[in-house]
Tab-separated table of C-alpha atoms and ligand atoms in Angstrom:
chain	number	residue	atom	x	y	z
A	1	MET	CA	6.610	5.164	-14.659
A	2	GLU	CA	9.545	7.494	-15.138
A	3	HIS	CA	9.616	10.923	-13.477
A	4	ILE	CA	9.707	13.716	-16.072
A	5	PRO	CA	11.634	16.693	-14.672
A	6	VAL	CA	9.544	19.877	-14.553
A	7	LEU	CA	10.757	23.259	-15.888
A	8	LEU	CA	14.086	21.585	-16.585
A	9	LYS	CA	15.541	24.013	-19.129
A	10	GLU	CA	14.314	27.044	-17.208
A	11	SER	CA	15.902	25.922	-13.934
A	12	ILE	CA	19.187	24.855	-15.534
A	13	ASP	CA	19.521	28.134	-17.461
A	14	ILE	CA	19.056	30.142	-14.276
A	15	LEU	CA	21.421	28.062	-12.136
A	16	LEU	CA	24.201	27.871	-14.716
A	17	ALA	CA	24.179	31.651	-15.102
A	18	GLY	CA	25.178	31.999	-11.423
A	19	LYS	CA	28.545	33.670	-10.834
A	20	GLY	CA	30.673	30.706	-9.688
A	21	VAL	CA	29.357	28.301	-12.315
A	22	VAL	CA	29.883	30.682	-15.225
A	23	GLY	CA	33.627	30.393	-14.533
A	24	GLY	CA	33.416	26.642	-15.216
A	25	GLU	CA	33.744	25.544	-11.586
A	26	GLY	CA	31.604	25.360	-8.491
A	27	VAL	CA	29.293	23.167	-6.460
A	28	LEU	CA	25.580	22.967	-7.248
A	29	VAL	CA	23.177	21.390	-4.774
A	30	ASP	CA	20.052	19.576	-5.943
A	31	ALA	CA	18.288	19.125	-2.605
A	32	THR	CA	15.400	17.093	-4.091
A	33	PHE	CA	17.059	14.342	-6.143
A	34	GLY	CA	13.885	12.289	-6.843
A	35	GLY	CA	14.439	10.539	-10.165
A	36	GLY	CA	17.595	12.557	-10.790
A	37	GLY	CA	16.289	14.413	-13.860
A	38	HIS	CA	17.489	17.841	-12.719
A	39	SER	CA	20.802	16.491	-11.377
A	40	ARG	CA	21.480	14.802	-14.701
A	41	GLY	CA	20.507	17.953	-16.618
A	42	LEU	CA	22.862	20.071	-14.514
A	43	LEU	CA	25.748	17.597	-14.937
A	44	GLU	CA	25.262	17.284	-18.677
A	45	SER	CA	24.915	21.028	-19.283
A	46	SER	CA	27.809	22.260	-17.134
A	47	ALA	CA	31.587	22.261	-17.469
A	48	PRO	CA	33.565	19.277	-16.110
A	49	GLY	CA	34.793	21.485	-13.254
A	50	VAL	CA	31.243	21.828	-11.893
A	51	SER	CA	30.066	19.210	-9.433
A	52	VAL	CA	26.574	18.376	-8.203
A	53	VAL	CA	25.689	17.309	-4.669
A	54	ALA	CA	22.187	15.866	-4.424
A	55	VAL	CA	20.046	15.175	-1.357
A	56	ASP	CA	16.908	13.107	-0.841
A	57	ARG	CA	15.206	11.834	2.292
A	58	ASP	CA	13.624	8.885	0.469
A	59	PRO	CA	15.879	5.801	0.673
A	60	GLU	CA	14.424	4.540	-2.637
A	61	ALA	CA	15.481	7.743	-4.421
A	62	VAL	CA	18.971	7.359	-2.979
A	63	LEU	CA	19.149	3.792	-4.307
A	64	ARG	CA	17.990	5.000	-7.715
A	65	GLY	CA	20.833	7.520	-7.746
A	66	GLN	CA	23.559	4.877	-7.724
A	67	ALA	CA	23.487	4.751	-11.538
A	68	LEU	CA	24.261	8.471	-11.796
A	69	ILE	CA	27.096	8.054	-9.283
A	70	SER	CA	28.719	5.425	-11.511
A	71	GLU	CA	28.201	7.548	-14.609
A	72	PHE	CA	29.539	10.864	-13.298
A	73	ALA	CA	31.965	9.509	-10.676
A	74	TYR	CA	33.908	12.407	-9.100
A	75	ARG	CA	31.419	15.084	-10.282
A	76	PHE	CA	28.376	13.742	-8.445
A	77	ARG	CA	27.560	12.912	-4.822
A	78	LEU	CA	24.265	11.866	-3.294
A	79	LEU	CA	23.485	12.426	0.387
A	80	ALA	CA	20.636	10.713	2.223
A	81	GLY	CA	18.773	13.089	4.514
A	82	ASN	CA	16.167	15.762	5.080
A	83	TYR	CA	16.903	19.067	3.355
A	84	ALA	CA	15.763	20.774	6.544
A	85	ASP	CA	19.210	19.708	7.828
A	86	LEU	CA	21.059	21.067	4.782
A	87	THR	CA	23.657	22.919	6.846
A	88	ARG	CA	24.596	19.798	8.809
A	89	LEU	CA	24.489	17.542	5.732
A	90	LEU	CA	26.899	19.829	3.853
A	91	ASP	CA	29.142	20.311	6.916
A	92	ASP	CA	29.360	16.531	7.394
A	93	ALA	CA	30.234	16.103	3.706
A	94	GLY	CA	33.000	18.711	4.027
A	95	ILE	CA	31.285	21.160	1.678
A	96	GLY	CA	31.564	24.902	2.393
A	97	LYS	CA	29.877	27.637	0.389
A	98	ILE	CA	27.835	26.542	-2.628
A	99	ASP	CA	27.273	28.046	-6.090
A	100	GLY	CA	23.635	27.127	-6.666
A	101	LEU	CA	20.707	25.442	-4.951
A	102	LEU	CA	17.726	23.736	-6.558
A	103	LEU	CA	14.554	22.682	-4.752
A	104	ASP	CA	11.917	20.855	-6.785
A	105	ILE	CA	9.604	20.208	-3.883
A	106	GLY	CA	6.830	17.702	-3.452
A	107	LEU	CA	6.577	14.131	-4.634
A	108	SER	CA	8.203	12.258	-7.484
A	109	SER	CA	6.146	10.148	-9.885
A	110	TYR	CA	7.824	7.092	-8.346
A	111	GLN	CA	6.420	7.972	-4.925
A	112	LEU	CA	2.971	8.847	-6.250
A	113	GLU	CA	2.579	5.781	-8.373
A	114	GLU	CA	3.930	3.184	-5.979
A	115	GLY	CA	0.719	2.180	-4.183
A	116	GLY	CA	2.707	0.734	-1.290
A	117	ARG	CA	3.881	4.222	-0.243
A	118	GLY	CA	0.324	5.354	0.500
A	119	PHE	CA	0.475	8.755	-1.260
A	120	SER	CA	-2.215	8.082	-3.840
A	121	PHE	CA	-5.960	8.062	-3.220
A	122	GLN	CA	-6.408	6.213	-6.486
A	123	SER	CA	-4.466	3.055	-5.741
A	124	GLU	CA	-4.871	0.840	-2.714
A	125	GLY	CA	-2.036	0.876	-0.194
A	126	PRO	CA	-1.227	1.341	3.481
A	127	LEU	CA	-2.061	4.809	4.807
A	128	ASP	CA	1.604	5.741	5.246
A	129	MET	CA	2.820	8.791	3.212
A	130	ARG	CA	6.252	9.048	4.843
A	131	MET	CA	8.910	10.145	2.357
A	132	ASP	CA	11.412	8.441	4.633
A	133	PRO	CA	9.590	5.338	5.896
A	134	THR	CA	12.330	4.708	8.482
A	135	THR	CA	11.388	7.720	10.628
A	136	GLY	CA	8.282	9.465	11.944
A	137	GLU	CA	4.731	8.235	12.093
A	138	PRO	CA	2.535	7.089	9.214
A	139	ALA	CA	-0.597	8.989	8.186
A	140	ALA	CA	-2.765	6.207	9.672
A	141	MET	CA	-1.541	7.242	13.117
A	142	ILE	CA	-2.872	10.784	12.646
A	143	VAL	CA	-6.117	9.674	11.002
A	144	ASN	CA	-6.906	7.124	13.725
A	145	GLN	CA	-5.608	8.959	16.789
A	146	ALA	CA	-5.771	12.736	16.397
A	147	ASP	CA	-8.823	14.423	17.905
A	148	CYS	CA	-11.461	16.099	15.772
A	149	LYS	CA	-10.064	19.608	16.348
A	150	THR	CA	-6.555	18.595	15.297
A	151	LEU	CA	-7.790	16.814	12.172
A	152	THR	CA	-9.888	19.837	11.205
A	153	LYS	CA	-6.881	22.115	11.614
A	154	ILE	CA	-4.647	19.847	9.502
A	155	PHE	CA	-7.212	19.631	6.684
A	156	ARG	CA	-7.860	23.380	6.826
A	157	ASP	CA	-4.310	24.678	7.254
A	158	PHE	CA	-2.449	22.269	4.973
A	159	GLY	CA	-5.196	21.372	2.490
A	160	GLU	CA	-7.391	24.502	2.459
A	161	GLU	CA	-10.252	21.975	2.494
A	162	PRO	CA	-13.646	23.744	2.746
A	163	TYR	CA	-15.252	20.636	4.304
A	164	ALA	CA	-12.444	20.176	6.856
A	165	ALA	CA	-14.652	20.061	9.973
A	166	ALA	CA	-17.290	17.763	8.447
A	167	ILE	CA	-14.668	15.314	7.161
A	168	ALA	CA	-12.876	15.313	10.522
A	169	ARG	CA	-16.152	14.605	12.361
A	170	LYS	CA	-17.020	11.760	10.001
A	171	ILE	CA	-13.540	10.219	10.367
A	172	VAL	CA	-13.767	10.293	14.162
A	173	GLU	CA	-17.240	8.733	14.049
A	174	SER	CA	-16.280	5.983	11.571
A	175	ARG	CA	-12.919	5.002	13.043
A	176	SER	CA	-14.551	3.938	16.338
A	177	GLN	CA	-16.096	1.074	14.356
A	178	LYS	CA	-13.139	0.348	12.085
A	179	PRO	CA	-9.789	2.151	11.920
A	180	PHE	CA	-8.588	3.574	8.604
A	181	LEU	CA	-5.630	1.500	7.516
A	182	THR	CA	-5.634	1.960	3.749
A	183	THR	CA	-5.647	4.828	1.271
A	184	ARG	CA	-8.823	3.682	-0.438
A	185	SER	CA	-10.810	3.350	2.797
A	186	LEU	CA	-10.114	7.010	3.595
A	187	ALA	CA	-10.617	8.169	-0.001
A	188	ALA	CA	-13.971	6.333	-0.200
A	189	LEU	CA	-15.287	8.143	2.883
A	190	ILE	CA	-14.308	11.520	1.382
A	191	GLU	CA	-15.779	10.623	-2.018
A	192	GLU	CA	-19.119	10.013	-0.289
A	193	MET	CA	-19.071	13.390	1.458
A	194	VAL	CA	-17.441	15.967	-0.805
A	195	PRO	CA	-19.385	17.089	-3.869
A	196	VAL	CA	-17.614	16.787	-7.212
A	197	TYR	CA	-17.934	19.988	-9.205
A	198	LYS	CA	-18.808	19.597	-12.857
A	199	HIS	CA	-15.749	21.188	-14.424
A	200	SER	CA	-13.267	20.403	-11.667
A	201	ARG	CA	-10.399	18.078	-12.531
A	202	ARG	CA	-9.645	17.725	-8.847
A	203	HIS	CA	-10.506	14.477	-7.081
A	204	PRO	CA	-12.503	15.155	-3.881
A	205	ALA	CA	-9.777	13.553	-1.730
A	206	THR	CA	-6.938	15.657	-3.176
A	207	ARG	CA	-6.908	18.302	-0.451
A	208	VAL	CA	-7.134	15.892	2.490
A	209	PHE	CA	-4.347	13.699	1.092
A	210	GLN	CA	-2.186	16.755	0.477
A	211	ALA	CA	-2.828	17.968	4.023
A	212	LEU	CA	-1.932	14.615	5.578
A	213	ARG	CA	1.239	14.353	3.488
A	214	ILE	CA	2.364	17.839	4.527
A	215	SER	CA	1.671	17.057	8.162
A	216	VAL	CA	3.298	13.590	8.175
A	217	ASN	CA	6.494	14.934	6.578
A	218	ASP	CA	6.472	18.310	8.355
A	219	GLU	CA	6.950	19.796	4.905
A	220	LEU	CA	6.381	23.499	5.493
A	221	SER	CA	8.814	23.749	8.364
A	222	ALA	CA	11.412	21.744	6.372
A	223	LEU	CA	10.921	24.162	3.469
A	224	ARG	CA	11.378	27.226	5.666
A	225	ARG	CA	14.551	25.743	7.153
A	226	VAL	CA	16.124	24.868	3.805
A	227	LEU	CA	15.329	28.316	2.378
A	228	GLU	CA	17.059	29.961	5.344
A	229	ALA	CA	19.982	27.523	5.124
A	230	GLY	CA	20.313	28.237	1.391
A	231	LEU	CA	20.453	31.996	1.978
A	232	GLU	CA	23.334	31.461	4.429
A	233	ARG	CA	25.198	28.940	2.344
A	234	LEU	CA	25.135	30.440	-1.155
A	235	GLU	CA	28.101	32.453	-2.427
A	236	CYS	CA	27.534	36.028	-3.593
A	237	GLY	CA	26.261	35.906	-7.175
A	238	ALA	CA	25.000	32.327	-6.750
A	239	ARG	CA	21.386	31.445	-7.411
A	240	MET	CA	18.582	29.526	-5.743
A	241	VAL	CA	15.712	28.047	-7.771
A	242	VAL	CA	12.555	26.693	-6.135
A	243	ILE	CA	9.791	24.861	-7.994
A	244	SER	CA	6.611	24.429	-5.977
A	245	TYR	CA	3.315	22.768	-6.789
A	246	HIS	CA	0.715	24.321	-4.523
A	247	SER	CA	-0.114	27.703	-3.125
A	248	LEU	CA	0.951	26.987	0.468
A	249	GLU	CA	4.515	26.204	-0.571
A	250	ASP	CA	4.636	28.968	-3.154
A	251	ARG	CA	3.370	31.531	-0.639
A	252	LEU	CA	6.121	30.588	1.804
A	253	VAL	CA	8.831	30.768	-0.884
A	254	LYS	CA	7.537	34.155	-2.059
A	255	GLN	CA	7.460	35.468	1.521
A	256	VAL	CA	11.013	34.363	2.374
A	257	PHE	CA	12.403	35.700	-0.924
A	258	ARG	CA	10.556	39.028	-0.564
A	259	GLN	CA	11.794	39.475	2.987
A	260	ALA	CA	15.398	38.776	1.949
A	261	SER	CA	15.106	41.223	-0.956
A	262	LYS	CA	14.113	44.130	1.289
A	263	GLY	CA	16.634	46.679	2.459
A	264	CYS	CA	16.256	49.089	5.369
A	265	VAL	CA	12.654	49.342	6.595
A	266	CYS	CA	13.105	52.425	8.776
A	267	PRO	CA	10.593	55.256	8.117
A	268	PRO	CA	12.007	57.848	5.659
A	269	ARG	CA	12.130	60.577	8.333
A	270	VAL	CA	14.587	58.566	10.505
A	271	PRO	CA	18.035	60.069	9.754
A	272	VAL	CA	20.105	56.952	10.596
A	273	CYS	CA	19.054	53.355	9.968
A	274	GLY	CA	18.101	51.616	13.197
A	275	CYS	CA	16.652	48.379	11.787
A	276	GLY	CA	19.945	47.044	10.451
A	277	GLN	CA	18.135	45.172	7.687
A	278	LYS	CA	20.135	44.824	4.476
A	279	GLN	CA	19.022	43.567	1.096
A	280	ARG	CA	20.476	40.066	0.744
A	281	VAL	CA	19.074	38.916	-2.593
A	282	LYS	CA	17.811	40.071	-5.949
A	283	ILE	CA	14.570	38.437	-7.165
A	284	LEU	CA	15.057	37.085	-10.698
A	285	THR	CA	11.596	35.852	-11.579
A	286	GLY	CA	8.986	38.509	-10.684
A	287	ARG	CA	5.647	36.738	-10.590
A	288	GLY	CA	7.165	33.300	-11.052
A	289	VAL	CA	7.790	31.157	-14.123
A	290	ARG	CA	5.081	28.719	-15.237
A	291	PRO	CA	5.426	25.808	-17.661
A	292	GLN	CA	4.619	26.472	-21.323
A	293	ASP	CA	1.513	24.824	-22.794
A	294	SER	CA	3.789	22.412	-24.703
A	295	GLU	CA	5.327	21.173	-21.427
A	296	ILE	CA	1.899	20.768	-19.800
A	297	ALA	CA	0.686	18.765	-22.817
A	298	LEU	CA	3.690	16.464	-22.504
A	299	ASN	CA	3.617	16.237	-18.718
A	300	PRO	CA	0.230	17.188	-17.174
A	301	ARG	CA	1.800	16.987	-13.701
A	302	SER	CA	3.743	20.151	-14.446
A	303	ARG	CA	0.436	22.084	-14.661
A	304	SER	CA	0.565	23.532	-11.160
A	305	ALA	CA	4.319	24.231	-11.063
A	306	CYS	CA	5.663	27.676	-10.279
A	307	LEU	CA	9.377	28.478	-10.352
A	308	ARG	CA	10.892	31.294	-8.315
A	309	ALA	CA	14.547	32.250	-8.300
A	310	ILE	CA	16.858	34.653	-6.507
A	311	GLU	CA	20.482	35.698	-6.723
A	312	LEU	CA	22.592	36.385	-3.651
A	313	LEU	CA	24.035	39.882	-3.475
B	1	SAM	C1	9.408	16.370	-7.238
B	1	SAM	S1	10.591	15.210	-6.704
B	1	SAM	C2	12.068	15.760	-7.452
B	1	SAM	C3	12.225	15.275	-8.839
B	1	SAM	C4	13.577	15.589	-9.444
B	1	SAM	N1	13.791	17.000	-9.573
B	1	SAM	C5	13.711	14.929	-10.807
B	1	SAM	O1	13.822	15.626	-11.811
B	1	SAM	O2	13.690	13.696	-10.867
B	1	SAM	C6	10.826	15.659	-5.045
B	1	SAM	C7	11.817	14.795	-4.301
B	1	SAM	O3	12.189	15.528	-3.146
B	1	SAM	C8	12.259	14.665	-2.052
B	1	SAM	N2	11.998	15.455	-0.842
B	1	SAM	C9	10.848	16.072	-0.489
B	1	SAM	N3	10.983	16.670	0.692
B	1	SAM	C10	12.262	16.450	1.087
B	1	SAM	C11	13.017	16.818	2.219
B	1	SAM	N4	12.467	17.535	3.221
B	1	SAM	N5	14.310	16.452	2.294
B	1	SAM	C12	14.883	15.730	1.285
B	1	SAM	N6	14.215	15.307	0.201
B	1	SAM	C13	12.915	15.674	0.098
B	1	SAM	C14	11.195	13.623	-2.302
B	1	SAM	O4	11.511	12.432	-1.602
B	1	SAM	C15	11.267	13.468	-3.825
B	1	SAM	O5	12.098	12.409	-4.178
C-alpha cells in the first residue's frame, strides 16, 4: 500500500512562505523521507532554484527514494541516517544553513504494513520494530530480557498504558515457558488481558506496541535532538514544521517550541536582564493544525496528526 502524505498542502504552504524560499532559492530539509510524498510535494511546488535534502534511517525508504533522485536530479538528495544526527549529516554533505525543515514523525504505511518489520500487532512477523534493522536491538530483546520494573516503565512512560504493571508481570511469567518471538504472540497475550471498551477504536495492544517502538528506536531523544539541531541550523526567517501522531511527541514539540519562543524570564522588578534568554522563534500555529474531515475520510491514518510550526527570528 502507498503512503498518503498527511497535511501535505498545509506543510508545503508554511515551508514555502519561509524567507529564503520565497526568493526562489534555498535548501529545504525533509528529515523523514518515508514514501517521499512531502519531498515530492516540496519539489513540485517550489522554484527550480530550491533544492530538497531528505533523510531517513530506514534503508528501505532510502532505496525507494532512488526514483525521485532520477526524476529531480540536481534538486534532490537523499541521506541515509538518523535525524538525531542532523548536524553531522548536513556537515558531511557540505550543507550549511538551511531554509526550512520538515519532520513528519512516526511510521510510514510501508513500515506498518510490511509484517516482516514487526511494527503491526495485526499481522504476524518477528518482534523487531527497528526502523533501521542494521543497528540496535529488536523489540524481542526487550520483551524477553528486561525485568518487570523496566517493562512497566516502558509501557507507562512511552505508551501511557493503564495496565502497564499487570502486562509486564504477565510477560515475565509467560516468557519463562516460551519466549515472545513474534508480534502476534505478544498481541494475543495483551488481547486476553486488556478490556476492549465498547466505543473505542483502539486495539488493546496499541499502547504497548507504541511504547516498544519508541523504546527500540529511542524516538523521543532523537526528536529532542533534531528539534535542537533545527533551531541552530535554520536561517533567520526560515520555518520548521513538525507533524506528530501522539501526545508524547506533540508535548515535546510544544515544549521545545514554547521555550524557544520565550524572551527574558527575569522578574519585572530586576532592572537589568540577568538570564540572557532571548526569543529565538515565533510560533506560527497556536494550538496546532489538525487535518480537515475530508482528509481524515480519505486517509484515516491522518486522524491523530497535529502540525506545529515556527519561524526563526
Ligand atoms: C510518517 S513517515 C514519513 C512519510 C513522508 N512524509 C511521506 O509523505 O511519504 C516517517 C518516516 O520517518 C522515518 N524516521 C523516523 N524516525 C527517524 C529518525 N530518527 N531518523 C530518520 N528517519 C526517521 C521513518 O523511517 C519513516 O520512513
